[in-house]
Short mmCIF file of C-alpha atoms and ligand atoms in Angstrom, two decimals:
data_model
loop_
_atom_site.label_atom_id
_atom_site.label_comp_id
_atom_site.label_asym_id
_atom_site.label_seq_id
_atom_site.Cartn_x
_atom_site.Cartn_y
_atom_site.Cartn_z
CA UNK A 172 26.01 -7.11 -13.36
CA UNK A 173 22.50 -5.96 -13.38
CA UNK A 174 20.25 -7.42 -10.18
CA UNK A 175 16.64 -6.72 -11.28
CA UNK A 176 15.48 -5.72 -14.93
CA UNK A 177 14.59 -1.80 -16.14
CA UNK A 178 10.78 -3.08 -15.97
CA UNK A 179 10.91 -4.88 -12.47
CA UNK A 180 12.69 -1.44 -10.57
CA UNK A 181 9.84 0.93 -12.31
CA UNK A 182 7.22 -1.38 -10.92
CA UNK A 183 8.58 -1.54 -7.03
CA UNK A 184 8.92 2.40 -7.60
CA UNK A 185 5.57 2.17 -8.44
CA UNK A 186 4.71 0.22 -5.41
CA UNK A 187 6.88 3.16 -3.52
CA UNK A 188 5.03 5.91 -4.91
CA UNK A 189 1.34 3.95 -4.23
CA UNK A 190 2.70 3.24 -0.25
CA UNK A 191 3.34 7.07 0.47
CA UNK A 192 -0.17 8.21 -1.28
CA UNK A 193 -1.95 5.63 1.18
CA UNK A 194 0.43 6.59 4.40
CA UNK A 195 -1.07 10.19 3.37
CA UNK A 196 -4.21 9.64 2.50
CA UNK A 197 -5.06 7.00 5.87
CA UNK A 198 -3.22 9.25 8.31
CA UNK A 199 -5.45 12.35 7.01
CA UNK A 200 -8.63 10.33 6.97
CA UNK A 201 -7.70 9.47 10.77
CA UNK A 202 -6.84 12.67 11.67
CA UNK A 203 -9.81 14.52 9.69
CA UNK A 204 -13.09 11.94 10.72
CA UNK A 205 -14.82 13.36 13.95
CA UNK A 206 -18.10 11.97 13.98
CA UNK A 207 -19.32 9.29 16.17
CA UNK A 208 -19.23 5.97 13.79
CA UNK A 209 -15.45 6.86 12.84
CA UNK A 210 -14.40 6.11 16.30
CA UNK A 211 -13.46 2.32 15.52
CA UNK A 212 -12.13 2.92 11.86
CA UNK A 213 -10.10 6.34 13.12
CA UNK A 214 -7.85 3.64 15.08
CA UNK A 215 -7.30 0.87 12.44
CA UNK A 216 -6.94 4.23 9.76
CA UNK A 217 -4.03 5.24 12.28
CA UNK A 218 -2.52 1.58 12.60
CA UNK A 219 -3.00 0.67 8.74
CA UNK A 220 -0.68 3.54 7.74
CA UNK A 221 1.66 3.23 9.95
CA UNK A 222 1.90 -0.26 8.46
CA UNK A 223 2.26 1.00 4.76
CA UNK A 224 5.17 2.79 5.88
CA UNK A 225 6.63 0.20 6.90
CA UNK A 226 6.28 -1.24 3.63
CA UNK A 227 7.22 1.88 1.52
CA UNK A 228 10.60 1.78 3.50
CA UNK A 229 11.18 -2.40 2.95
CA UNK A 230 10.32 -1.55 -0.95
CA UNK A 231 12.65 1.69 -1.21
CA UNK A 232 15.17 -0.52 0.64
CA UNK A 233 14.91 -3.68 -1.63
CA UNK A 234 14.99 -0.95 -4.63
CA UNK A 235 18.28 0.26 -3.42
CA UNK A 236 19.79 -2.87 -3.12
CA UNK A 237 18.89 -3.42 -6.79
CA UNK A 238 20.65 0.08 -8.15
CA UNK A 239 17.15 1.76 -8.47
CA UNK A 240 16.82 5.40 -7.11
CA UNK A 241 13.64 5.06 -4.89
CA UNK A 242 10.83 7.72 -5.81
CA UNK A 243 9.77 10.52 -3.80
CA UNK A 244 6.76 11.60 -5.66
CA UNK A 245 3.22 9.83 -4.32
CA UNK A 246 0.80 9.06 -6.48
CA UNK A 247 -2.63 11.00 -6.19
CA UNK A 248 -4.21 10.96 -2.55
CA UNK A 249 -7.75 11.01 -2.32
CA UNK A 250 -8.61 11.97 1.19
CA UNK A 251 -12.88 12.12 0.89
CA UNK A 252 -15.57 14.02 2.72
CA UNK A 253 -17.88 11.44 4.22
CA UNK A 254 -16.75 8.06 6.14
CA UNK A 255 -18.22 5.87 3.41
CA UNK A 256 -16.52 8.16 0.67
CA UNK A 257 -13.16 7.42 2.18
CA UNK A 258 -13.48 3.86 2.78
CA UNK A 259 -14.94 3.37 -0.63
CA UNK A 260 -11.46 4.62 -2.15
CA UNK A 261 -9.43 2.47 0.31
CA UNK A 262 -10.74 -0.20 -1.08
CA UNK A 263 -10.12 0.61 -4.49
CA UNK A 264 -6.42 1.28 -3.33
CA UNK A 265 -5.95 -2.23 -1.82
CA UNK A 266 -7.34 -3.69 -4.89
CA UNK A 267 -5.07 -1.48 -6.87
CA UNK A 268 -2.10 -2.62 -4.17
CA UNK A 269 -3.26 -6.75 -4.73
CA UNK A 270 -3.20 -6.40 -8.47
CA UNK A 271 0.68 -5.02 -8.66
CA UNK A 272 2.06 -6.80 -6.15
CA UNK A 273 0.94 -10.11 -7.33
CA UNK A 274 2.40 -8.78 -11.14
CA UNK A 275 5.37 -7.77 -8.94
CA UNK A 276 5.91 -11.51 -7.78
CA UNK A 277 5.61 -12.85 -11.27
CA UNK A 278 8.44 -10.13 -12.66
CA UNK A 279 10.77 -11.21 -10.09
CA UNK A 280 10.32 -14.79 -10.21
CA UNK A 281 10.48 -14.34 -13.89
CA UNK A 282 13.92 -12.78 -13.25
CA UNK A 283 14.98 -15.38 -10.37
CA UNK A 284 14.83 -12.85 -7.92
CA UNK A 285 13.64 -15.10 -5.22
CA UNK A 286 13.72 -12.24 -2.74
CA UNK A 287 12.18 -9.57 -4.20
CA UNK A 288 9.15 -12.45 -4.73
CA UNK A 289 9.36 -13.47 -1.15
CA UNK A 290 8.79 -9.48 0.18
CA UNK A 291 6.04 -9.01 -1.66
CA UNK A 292 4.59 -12.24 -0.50
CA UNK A 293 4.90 -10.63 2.96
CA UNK A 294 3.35 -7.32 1.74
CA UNK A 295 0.64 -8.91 -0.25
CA UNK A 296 -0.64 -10.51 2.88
CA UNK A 297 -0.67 -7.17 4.80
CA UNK A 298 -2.67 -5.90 1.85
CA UNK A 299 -5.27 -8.60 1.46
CA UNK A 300 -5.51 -8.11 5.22
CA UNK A 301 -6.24 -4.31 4.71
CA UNK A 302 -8.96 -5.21 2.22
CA UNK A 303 -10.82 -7.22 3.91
CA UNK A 304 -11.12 -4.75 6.79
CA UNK A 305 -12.16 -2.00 4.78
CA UNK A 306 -14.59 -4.20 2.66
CA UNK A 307 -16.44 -5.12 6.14
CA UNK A 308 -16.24 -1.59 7.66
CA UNK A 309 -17.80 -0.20 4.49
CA UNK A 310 -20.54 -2.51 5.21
CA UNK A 311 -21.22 -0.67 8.41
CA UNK A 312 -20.86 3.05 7.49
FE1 LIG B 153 1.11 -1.38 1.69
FE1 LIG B 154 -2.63 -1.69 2.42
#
């Protein structure tokens, strides 16, 4: 018996492969900002991708479960150059993060996967929580 369609394990690989570009891309931005402002965003950087970890493992895990193979290819990181470069791209990466998980919710209800629909609940609410935080620190860089 197949657990989750062809279409529904390609999109939380998707969702795997979007996690480990932002676990990169956060953790570099916190390691790489020096200057003065980035003292407050260096911390939630550090503490937001520790938290997308978290959630690249509970996907890979859920994929597994499934029969999927869970990806170990990222998709592009975009690290930046000035504060207001980097948090400009965050943004557009929790956006990105919002619009697939809420597609990934409708696949797996779709499919009567009421788990699957209930984790990405979960993660969703990480993510919109992410967004707003970048959306109001870009307003101060
Ligand atoms: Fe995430
Ligand atoms: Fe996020």
């Amino acid at each position: 018996m197949n657990k989750a369609s062809k279409k529904l394990l390609d999109l939380l690989n998707k969702g795997i492969a979007r996690e480990m570009q932002v676990v990169i891309q956060y953790m570099w931005q916190h390691v790489l900002w020096s200057g003065v402002k980035g003292f407050a965003v260096k911390d939630e950087l550090k503490s937001i991708a520790i938290t997308e970890m978290k959630h690249a493992e509970k996907i890979a895990e859920r994929l597994n479960y499934l029969g999927g193979m869970p990806t170990t290819k990222p998709e592009p990181i975009f690290v930046g150059t000035s504060l207001k470069e980097m948090i400009a791209q965050d943004v557009k990466d929790e956006v990105a993060a919002i619009e697939l998980y809420k597609e990934i919710i409708e696949v797996a209800q779709a499919e009567g996967d009421v788990t699957t629909a209930f984790i990405f609940r979960e993660i969703l609410e990480d993510e919109e929580g992410h967004h707003d935080t970048f959306t109001t620190l870009l307003e101060e860089v």
